[in-house]
Coordinates of C-alpha atoms in Angstrom, one line a residue:
M1 CA 61.4 70.0 -175.0
S2 CA 59.4 73.0 -173.6
I3 CA 60.8 76.5 -174.0
T4 CA 60.5 79.1 -171.3
I5 CA 61.8 82.6 -170.8
N6 CA 62.7 81.8 -167.2
Q7 CA 64.6 78.5 -167.2
V8 CA 66.6 79.5 -164.1
A9 CA 63.4 79.5 -162.0
L10 CA 62.7 76.0 -163.1
C11 CA 66.0 74.6 -161.8
S12 CA 66.1 73.1 -158.4
P13 CA 68.3 70.6 -156.6
T14 CA 65.2 68.9 -155.2
R15 CA 63.4 66.1 -157.2
F16 CA 59.7 66.7 -157.3
N17 CA 57.0 64.1 -157.8
S18 CA 53.6 64.6 -159.4
S19 CA 51.8 65.2 -156.1
M20 CA 53.7 68.5 -155.8
A21 CA 52.1 69.6 -159.1
K22 CA 48.9 71.0 -157.6
V23 CA 46.7 74.1 -157.8
I24 CA 48.2 76.4 -155.2
T25 CA 46.5 79.5 -153.8
R26 CA 48.6 82.4 -152.5
R27 CA 47.1 82.0 -149.0
A28 CA 47.9 78.3 -149.0
L29 CA 51.5 78.8 -150.1
L30 CA 52.3 81.5 -147.6
G31 CA 50.5 79.7 -144.9
G32 CA 52.4 76.5 -145.5
L33 CA 55.7 78.4 -145.5
G34 CA 54.8 80.2 -142.3
A35 CA 54.0 76.9 -140.6
S36 CA 57.4 75.5 -141.5
L37 CA 59.2 78.5 -140.1
A38 CA 57.4 78.1 -136.8
S39 CA 58.7 74.6 -136.3
P40 CA 61.2 73.7 -133.3
A41 CA 64.2 73.7 -135.7
F42 CA 63.8 77.5 -136.0
A43 CA 62.9 78.2 -132.4
N44 CA 66.3 79.8 -131.6
A45 CA 67.2 81.2 -135.0
P46 CA 69.2 84.5 -134.9
E47 CA 67.3 87.7 -135.3
L48 CA 69.7 88.8 -138.1
S49 CA 70.6 86.5 -141.0
I50 CA 74.2 86.3 -142.2
R51 CA 73.0 86.3 -145.9
P52 CA 70.0 88.1 -147.4
A53 CA 66.7 86.1 -146.9
P54 CA 65.3 84.8 -150.2
K55 CA 61.9 86.2 -151.3
L56 CA 59.1 83.8 -150.5
L57 CA 57.7 84.1 -154.0
D58 CA 61.1 83.3 -155.6
F59 CA 61.4 80.3 -153.3
S60 CA 57.8 79.2 -154.2
K61 CA 58.6 79.3 -157.9
R62 CA 61.3 76.7 -157.4
L63 CA 58.6 74.3 -156.2
I64 CA 56.7 74.6 -159.5
P65 CA 57.2 71.5 -161.7
S66 CA 58.5 72.2 -165.2
A67 CA 56.3 71.7 -168.1
D68 CA 58.4 68.8 -169.3
R69 CA 57.9 67.1 -166.0
L70 CA 54.2 67.6 -166.2
I71 CA 54.1 66.2 -169.7
A72 CA 56.1 63.1 -168.7
D73 CA 53.8 62.5 -165.7
A74 CA 50.7 62.6 -167.9
N75 CA 52.0 59.6 -169.9
L76 CA 49.7 60.4 -172.9
G77 CA 51.9 59.4 -175.8
G78 CA 51.1 60.9 -179.2
K79 CA 51.8 64.6 -179.7
I80 CA 51.4 67.7 -177.5
G81 CA 51.7 71.3 -178.4
F82 CA 51.1 74.4 -176.3
V83 CA 51.8 78.1 -176.2
V84 CA 51.1 80.6 -173.4
A85 CA 51.6 84.3 -174.2
D86 CA 51.3 87.7 -172.5
A87 CA 47.9 88.8 -173.7
M88 CA 48.9 92.5 -173.7
T89 CA 52.2 92.3 -175.5
G90 CA 51.8 89.0 -177.4
Q91 CA 55.2 87.8 -176.0
I92 CA 55.4 84.0 -175.8
L93 CA 56.1 83.0 -172.2
E94 CA 56.4 79.3 -172.7
A95 CA 55.9 76.8 -175.6
H96 CA 56.1 73.2 -176.5
S97 CA 56.0 72.2 -180.2
P98 CA 54.3 75.5 -180.9
V99 CA 53.9 75.2 -184.7
L100 CA 52.9 71.5 -184.7
P101 CA 49.5 71.3 -186.5
L102 CA 47.1 69.1 -184.5
P103 CA 43.3 68.5 -184.5
P104 CA 41.6 71.4 -182.5
A105 CA 38.4 69.4 -181.8
S106 CA 35.7 71.7 -180.5
V107 CA 38.2 74.5 -179.8
A108 CA 37.6 75.2 -183.5
K109 CA 34.2 76.7 -182.4
A110 CA 36.1 79.6 -180.9
I111 CA 37.4 80.5 -184.4
T112 CA 33.9 79.9 -185.8
A113 CA 32.5 82.3 -183.3
V114 CA 34.8 85.1 -184.5
Y115 CA 34.3 84.1 -188.1
G116 CA 30.6 84.4 -187.8
I117 CA 30.4 87.5 -185.7
S118 CA 32.9 89.4 -187.9
A119 CA 30.8 88.6 -191.0
L120 CA 27.3 88.8 -189.6
G121 CA 27.5 91.0 -186.5
L122 CA 26.6 90.4 -182.9
E123 CA 23.0 91.4 -183.4
H124 CA 22.4 89.2 -186.4
S125 CA 19.4 86.9 -186.1
F126 CA 18.2 83.9 -188.2
E127 CA 14.7 84.1 -189.6
T128 CA 12.3 81.3 -190.5
Q129 CA 9.3 82.3 -192.6
V130 CA 6.0 80.9 -193.7
I131 CA 5.0 82.3 -197.1
A132 CA 2.0 81.9 -199.3
T133 CA 2.2 81.9 -203.1
G134 CA -1.4 83.1 -203.4
P135 CA -4.0 85.1 -201.5
I136 CA -6.1 83.9 -198.6
E137 CA -9.8 83.5 -199.5
A138 CA -12.4 82.2 -197.0
G139 CA -9.6 80.6 -195.0
V140 CA -8.0 78.9 -198.0
V141 CA -4.5 79.8 -199.3
Q142 CA -5.0 80.0 -203.1
G143 CA -1.6 78.5 -203.9
D144 CA 1.2 76.9 -202.0
L145 CA 2.3 77.3 -198.4
V146 CA 6.1 77.3 -197.9
L147 CA 8.1 76.8 -194.8
V148 CA 11.4 78.6 -195.6
G149 CA 14.5 77.9 -193.5
G150 CA 16.9 80.7 -192.8
G151 CA 19.7 78.7 -191.3
D152 CA 18.4 79.0 -187.7
P153 CA 20.4 76.5 -185.6
T154 CA 18.1 77.0 -182.6
L155 CA 14.7 76.5 -184.2
D156 CA 12.7 74.1 -182.1
T157 CA 9.2 72.7 -181.8
N158 CA 8.0 75.6 -179.7
A159 CA 9.0 78.0 -182.4
L160 CA 7.1 76.0 -185.0
A161 CA 4.0 76.1 -182.8
T162 CA 4.3 79.9 -182.6
L163 CA 4.4 80.0 -186.4
V164 CA 1.3 77.8 -186.6
K165 CA -0.6 80.1 -184.2
A166 CA 0.3 83.1 -186.3
L167 CA -1.3 81.3 -189.3
K168 CA -4.5 80.6 -187.3
Q169 CA -4.7 84.3 -186.4
K170 CA -4.8 85.0 -190.1
S171 CA -7.8 82.6 -190.4
V172 CA -5.9 80.1 -192.5
M173 CA -7.7 76.7 -192.5
T174 CA -6.3 74.9 -195.4
I175 CA -4.4 75.4 -198.7
K176 CA -5.3 74.8 -202.4
G177 CA -1.7 73.9 -203.5
D178 CA 1.2 72.1 -202.0
F179 CA 2.9 72.4 -198.6
I180 CA 6.5 73.0 -199.5
V181 CA 9.6 72.9 -197.3
Y182 CA 12.7 74.9 -198.5
G183 CA 16.0 74.2 -196.9
H184 CA 18.4 75.0 -199.8
G185 CA 19.4 78.4 -198.5
L186 CA 22.5 76.6 -197.2
P187 CA 24.1 73.5 -198.6
Y188 CA 22.7 70.1 -197.5
Q189 CA 25.0 67.6 -195.9
R190 CA 23.8 64.2 -194.8
M191 CA 26.0 64.3 -191.7
I192 CA 28.8 66.5 -190.4
D193 CA 31.5 63.8 -190.3
P194 CA 30.9 60.7 -192.4
E195 CA 33.6 58.9 -190.3
Q196 CA 31.3 58.8 -187.2
P197 CA 28.7 56.0 -186.5
D198 CA 25.2 56.7 -187.9
H199 CA 23.4 56.8 -184.5
L200 CA 25.3 59.7 -182.8
G201 CA 23.1 62.6 -182.1
Y202 CA 25.9 65.1 -182.2
N203 CA 26.5 64.2 -185.9
P204 CA 23.3 65.1 -187.6
A205 CA 22.5 66.4 -191.1
V206 CA 22.9 70.1 -192.0
S207 CA 20.6 72.2 -194.2
G208 CA 19.0 75.6 -194.3
L209 CA 16.0 74.3 -192.5
N210 CA 16.7 72.6 -189.2
L211 CA 14.7 71.6 -186.1
N212 CA 15.6 70.5 -182.6
Y213 CA 19.3 70.4 -183.6
N214 CA 18.2 67.9 -186.2
R215 CA 17.5 65.2 -183.6
V216 CA 14.5 63.0 -182.9
H217 CA 13.7 61.7 -179.4
F218 CA 13.6 57.9 -179.2
E219 CA 12.0 56.5 -176.0
W220 CA 11.3 52.9 -175.1
K221 CA 9.3 51.6 -172.1
R222 CA 8.7 48.0 -171.0
A223 CA 5.2 46.8 -171.8
G224 CA 4.8 43.2 -170.6
Q225 CA 7.3 41.1 -172.5
D226 CA 7.8 43.8 -175.2
F227 CA 8.4 47.5 -175.4
D228 CA 6.4 50.6 -176.3
V229 CA 8.5 52.7 -178.6
S230 CA 8.0 56.4 -179.6
M231 CA 9.8 58.8 -182.0
E232 CA 9.0 62.4 -181.2
A233 CA 10.0 65.9 -181.9
R234 CA 10.0 66.6 -178.2
S235 CA 10.2 70.0 -176.5
D236 CA 9.3 71.2 -173.0
R237 CA 5.8 72.0 -174.2
F238 CA 5.0 69.6 -177.1
R239 CA 5.6 65.9 -178.0
P240 CA 4.4 65.6 -181.6
P241 CA 5.0 62.1 -183.0
V242 CA 6.9 61.7 -186.3
K243 CA 6.7 59.1 -189.1
M244 CA 9.7 60.1 -191.1
A245 CA 11.9 58.5 -188.4
R246 CA 10.9 54.9 -187.5
M247 CA 12.3 52.4 -185.0
Q248 CA 12.1 48.6 -185.1
I249 CA 13.3 46.3 -182.3
I250 CA 15.3 43.3 -183.5
D251 CA 16.2 40.2 -181.5
R252 CA 20.0 40.5 -181.5
K253 CA 22.8 41.7 -179.2
V254 CA 24.9 43.6 -181.7
P255 CA 25.1 46.0 -183.4
V256 CA 23.0 48.1 -181.1
Y257 CA 21.7 50.3 -184.0
T258 CA 21.4 50.1 -187.7
Y259 CA 20.3 52.8 -190.1
E260 CA 18.8 52.8 -193.6
D261 CA 17.7 55.8 -195.7
A262 CA 14.3 54.8 -197.2
K263 CA 13.5 57.6 -199.6
G264 CA 13.4 60.4 -197.0
V265 CA 12.4 58.1 -194.1
D266 CA 15.0 57.3 -191.5
N267 CA 14.6 53.6 -190.8
W268 CA 16.3 52.5 -187.6
T269 CA 16.6 49.2 -185.8
V270 CA 17.8 48.6 -182.3
A271 CA 19.0 45.4 -180.6
R272 CA 16.5 44.1 -178.0
G273 CA 19.3 43.0 -175.8
A274 CA 20.5 46.6 -175.4
L275 CA 17.2 48.1 -174.2
G276 CA 17.1 47.0 -170.6
K277 CA 13.9 48.1 -168.7
G278 CA 13.5 51.4 -170.5
G279 CA 15.2 54.6 -171.5
S280 CA 15.6 57.3 -174.2
R281 CA 18.2 59.0 -176.4
W282 CA 18.3 61.5 -179.2
L283 CA 19.0 60.1 -182.6
P284 CA 20.2 62.2 -185.6
V285 CA 17.8 63.2 -188.4
R286 CA 19.0 62.9 -192.0
R287 CA 16.3 64.9 -193.8
P288 CA 15.8 67.9 -191.5
D289 CA 13.6 69.8 -194.0
L290 CA 11.1 67.0 -194.2
Y291 CA 11.3 66.5 -190.4
A292 CA 10.5 70.2 -189.8
G293 CA 7.7 70.0 -192.3
E294 CA 6.1 66.9 -190.8
V295 CA 6.2 68.5 -187.3
F296 CA 4.7 71.7 -188.6
Q297 CA 1.9 69.7 -190.3
V298 CA 1.1 67.8 -187.0
L299 CA 1.1 71.1 -185.0
A300 CA -1.2 72.7 -187.6
R301 CA -3.6 69.8 -187.4
G302 CA -3.8 70.5 -183.7
E303 CA -5.0 74.0 -184.4
G304 CA -7.5 72.9 -187.0
I305 CA -5.4 73.7 -190.0
R306 CA -5.3 71.0 -192.6
L307 CA -2.1 70.6 -194.6
P308 CA -0.9 67.9 -197.0
S309 CA 2.4 66.0 -196.4
P310 CA 5.4 68.2 -197.0
T311 CA 7.3 68.3 -200.3
A312 CA 10.9 69.5 -200.5
R313 CA 11.9 71.9 -203.2
S314 CA 15.3 73.1 -204.3
E315 CA 14.1 76.4 -205.6
R316 CA 12.7 79.0 -203.2
P317 CA 9.1 80.0 -204.2
E318 CA 8.2 83.7 -203.9
G319 CA 5.2 84.9 -202.1
T320 CA 3.7 86.8 -199.2
V321 CA 5.1 86.3 -195.7
L322 CA 2.3 85.2 -193.4
A323 CA 4.4 84.5 -190.3
A324 CA 8.1 84.7 -189.3
H325 CA 10.2 83.6 -186.3
R326 CA 13.6 85.2 -185.5
S327 CA 16.3 83.6 -183.4
R328 CA 18.0 85.3 -180.5
P329 CA 20.9 87.6 -181.5
L330 CA 24.0 85.9 -182.7
R331 CA 25.8 87.0 -179.5
D332 CA 23.5 84.7 -177.5
V333 CA 23.5 81.9 -180.1
T334 CA 27.3 81.9 -180.1
Q335 CA 27.5 82.0 -176.4
G336 CA 25.3 78.9 -176.2
M337 CA 27.4 77.2 -178.9
L338 CA 30.5 77.8 -176.8
K339 CA 28.9 76.6 -173.6
Y340 CA 27.2 73.5 -174.8
S341 CA 29.5 72.8 -177.8
T342 CA 26.6 72.2 -180.2
N343 CA 28.1 71.0 -183.5
L344 CA 25.1 71.9 -185.7
T345 CA 25.1 75.5 -184.4
A346 CA 28.8 75.8 -185.3
E347 CA 28.2 74.5 -188.8
L348 CA 25.3 76.8 -189.5
I349 CA 27.1 79.9 -188.2
G350 CA 30.1 79.0 -190.3
L351 CA 28.1 78.3 -193.5
S352 CA 26.1 81.5 -193.0
A353 CA 29.3 83.5 -192.5
S354 CA 30.9 82.0 -195.6
A355 CA 27.8 82.8 -197.7
S356 CA 27.7 86.4 -196.5
R357 CA 31.3 86.8 -197.6
G358 CA 30.7 85.7 -201.2
A359 CA 29.6 82.7 -203.2
L360 CA 27.6 80.1 -201.2
P361 CA 29.9 77.1 -200.5
D362 CA 28.7 73.8 -201.8
S363 CA 29.9 71.8 -198.7
L364 CA 31.2 72.0 -195.2
A365 CA 34.7 71.3 -196.4
A366 CA 34.6 74.2 -198.8
S367 CA 33.2 76.5 -196.1
G368 CA 35.8 75.2 -193.6
A369 CA 38.5 76.0 -196.1
A370 CA 37.1 79.5 -196.5
M371 CA 37.3 80.0 -192.7
A372 CA 40.9 78.7 -192.7
N373 CA 41.9 81.2 -195.4
W374 CA 40.3 84.0 -193.4
M375 CA 42.0 82.9 -190.2
N376 CA 45.4 82.8 -192.0
S377 CA 44.9 86.2 -193.6
E378 CA 43.0 88.1 -190.9
L379 CA 44.0 86.6 -187.5
G380 CA 47.8 86.1 -188.1
A381 CA 47.7 82.3 -188.5
R382 CA 49.9 80.6 -191.0
R383 CA 48.9 76.9 -191.3
A384 CA 45.3 76.6 -190.2
S385 CA 43.1 74.2 -192.1
F386 CA 39.5 73.2 -191.4
Q387 CA 37.2 70.5 -192.7
D388 CA 34.2 71.9 -190.9
H389 CA 33.3 74.6 -188.4
S390 CA 32.6 72.4 -185.3
G391 CA 35.9 70.5 -185.1
L392 CA 34.1 67.1 -185.3
S393 CA 36.4 66.0 -188.2
D394 CA 39.8 64.9 -187.1
Q395 CA 41.2 66.2 -190.4
S396 CA 41.2 69.8 -189.3
R397 CA 44.6 71.2 -188.2
V398 CA 45.7 74.2 -186.1
S399 CA 48.9 74.8 -184.3
A400 CA 49.0 76.2 -180.7
N401 CA 50.9 79.2 -182.0
D402 CA 48.3 80.0 -184.6
M403 CA 45.5 79.6 -182.1
V404 CA 47.1 82.0 -179.6
K405 CA 47.7 84.5 -182.4
A406 CA 44.0 84.4 -183.3
L407 CA 42.9 84.7 -179.7
N408 CA 45.3 87.6 -179.1
S409 CA 44.0 89.4 -182.3
V410 CA 40.5 89.4 -180.8
G411 CA 41.9 90.8 -177.5
A412 CA 42.0 89.6 -173.9
D413 CA 39.1 92.0 -173.1
G414 CA 37.3 91.5 -176.4
Y415 CA 33.8 90.0 -177.0
L416 CA 35.1 86.4 -177.4
K417 CA 36.4 86.2 -173.9
G418 CA 33.0 87.4 -172.6
L419 CA 31.3 84.7 -174.7
M420 CA 33.5 81.9 -173.4
K421 CA 32.5 79.9 -170.3
D422 CA 34.3 80.0 -167.0
V423 CA 36.4 76.8 -166.6
T424 CA 36.9 75.5 -163.1
P425 CA 40.5 74.5 -162.4
L426 CA 41.2 70.9 -161.6
D427 CA 43.7 69.4 -159.1
P428 CA 46.1 66.6 -159.9
K429 CA 43.3 64.0 -159.4
G430 CA 40.9 65.8 -161.7
R431 CA 38.8 67.2 -158.9
P432 CA 37.4 70.8 -159.1
V433 CA 39.2 73.5 -157.2
N434 CA 36.7 76.2 -156.5
D435 CA 39.0 78.6 -154.6
A436 CA 41.9 78.7 -157.1
S437 CA 43.7 82.1 -157.2
Y438 CA 43.4 82.4 -161.0
G439 CA 40.5 82.4 -163.5
V440 CA 40.1 80.7 -166.8
K441 CA 37.7 81.5 -169.7
A442 CA 38.2 79.0 -172.4
K443 CA 36.8 76.5 -174.9
T444 CA 37.3 72.8 -174.4
G445 CA 37.5 70.2 -177.2
T446 CA 37.3 66.4 -177.0
L447 CA 37.4 63.6 -179.6
N448 CA 38.6 60.1 -179.0
F449 CA 42.3 60.4 -178.1
V450 CA 42.2 64.1 -178.9
S451 CA 41.8 66.8 -176.2
S452 CA 42.3 70.6 -176.4
L453 CA 41.8 73.7 -174.4
A454 CA 42.3 77.3 -175.5
G455 CA 41.4 80.7 -174.1
Y456 CA 42.4 83.2 -171.5
V457 CA 43.8 82.8 -168.0
T458 CA 44.0 85.6 -165.5
A459 CA 46.9 85.3 -163.0
P460 CA 46.5 86.0 -159.2
N461 CA 47.9 89.5 -159.8
G462 CA 45.5 90.2 -162.6
K463 CA 47.9 89.6 -165.5
P464 CA 46.1 88.3 -168.6
M465 CA 47.5 85.5 -170.6
T466 CA 46.4 83.8 -173.8
F467 CA 47.0 80.0 -174.2
A468 CA 46.3 77.0 -176.3
I469 CA 47.0 73.4 -175.4
F470 CA 46.5 70.6 -178.0
T471 CA 47.0 66.9 -177.3
A472 CA 46.4 64.0 -179.7
D473 CA 47.3 60.3 -180.2
M474 CA 46.3 59.9 -183.8
D475 CA 47.7 56.4 -184.1
R476 CA 45.4 55.1 -181.3
R477 CA 42.5 57.1 -182.7
A478 CA 43.0 55.6 -186.2
A479 CA 43.0 52.1 -184.8
I480 CA 39.4 52.4 -183.4
P481 CA 36.9 50.4 -185.5
K482 CA 34.0 52.7 -186.7
A483 CA 31.4 50.7 -184.8
D484 CA 33.3 51.4 -181.5
R485 CA 33.9 55.1 -181.9
E486 CA 31.2 56.2 -179.4
R487 CA 33.0 54.7 -176.4
P488 CA 36.3 53.1 -177.4
Q489 CA 38.4 51.3 -174.8
G490 CA 41.0 53.5 -173.1
A491 CA 39.7 56.8 -174.5
K492 CA 38.0 58.0 -171.3
G493 CA 41.1 57.5 -169.1
W494 CA 43.3 59.2 -171.8
S495 CA 41.0 62.2 -171.9
R496 CA 41.0 62.5 -168.1
R497 CA 44.8 62.5 -168.0
S498 CA 44.9 65.1 -170.8
R499 CA 42.5 67.4 -168.9
V500 CA 44.6 67.1 -165.7
L501 CA 47.7 68.0 -167.7
Q502 CA 46.0 71.0 -169.2
H503 CA 45.0 72.3 -165.8
Q504 CA 48.4 71.5 -164.3
L505 CA 49.9 73.7 -167.0
L506 CA 47.5 76.5 -166.3
S507 CA 48.3 76.3 -162.6
R508 CA 52.0 76.5 -163.4
W509 CA 51.6 79.5 -165.7
A510 CA 49.4 81.4 -163.3
L511 CA 52.1 81.0 -160.5
Q512 CA 55.2 81.2 -162.7
Y513 CA 54.3 84.3 -164.7
G514 CA 51.6 86.0 -162.6
D515 CA 53.8 88.0 -160.3

């Protein structure tokens, strides 16, 4: 049962249905009431009332459905936890299962943002370097050339092309030694969540050297009775082909994709029956250091620089920096992560923050545990636990109460709110409401049968509130076969109902507590 500080305002002799639970603007509310008072039944009403007239806003609050009614109408099953609090005082205004730990999904990225910024600073940038272990003589590097990853989550093919041009400006034509790629500045992990299917682009490998969010662009086009297939490190300016990711079309219907690691080469197959007339998608890369090295080699060849195939090393070679690329400031990188919910960005920010605080963690789970300990000790949480920094694992747990405490500790006017995206309110049918009388800055989170929303809501009168809403049906999620986890039956409709419930709660709180 939901707890509220104003239960009297929720009591009403009238039974309300779900159609009454809608986003209401102040103008619409007063206009509707004014229209009813102008009806014939009130044409000859006395000028003076026998009893004091009720305030319109008090009357309007009686029309607001209770949180329990909204939860019942959503018909989600599973577990639901929420808290909404006064952002200035921290006073809890309303709660439902507030200390129940549930998977935060991508709402975890809000905590990762604070974890990263508090350790690294808003102006921190990630640097990728090209170093030489020997001098340049007559256009030849007298030693090895090393591409050194600095944990940049945004490094793309365009950035590699810029590094190649910097080498050309130093008159580098070839090298005497090896072309080395170094990605061990951060721990390598083959994929973020091993419980996800192999082919999902949002579940790539993680390392200190990353490229194009560790994804390769697979495209197929009909060519007579067959298909032309390409695997590219595509950007808006370049389309270098890659050999470390290969695709073979197989005459079958299912499975759509299979994957095999062939000593650093990603061997994929795809079912011919799933290709249709043509299309494309991004597939994950499992050896991002070799991927970045191959693309660098191809781009260098285009500038007349001859390099051998890349070799991965676990020890960082020392030498002279010939070229370097810096990412945008962490403020911008974090804002992009919160807007587009990029899992790789979250993992690299979290790993970098953990490394800056002490010993380098040896896995995402170890780094996630470090972030949970920090959240519990520094942000007022009590039971937070993380398996990663992106929320992709369903084994992470946060309660709504702990999430609200963390958001309040940063402040309703702090940098996190400014980095969060504006969330457009939805009506009871899930349609956008562009003229709602309140504003929402928040982070969304979605897994199959898990949906979350947390952030800040500003009421019509300007009152700031902090909130967290977690919903999860873990039994239904656990029943999904691994092969069906990209689009399991029933998950889309469940997520839609959860989103509607979240926005109905926001609408309720804005009206109930915003005056």
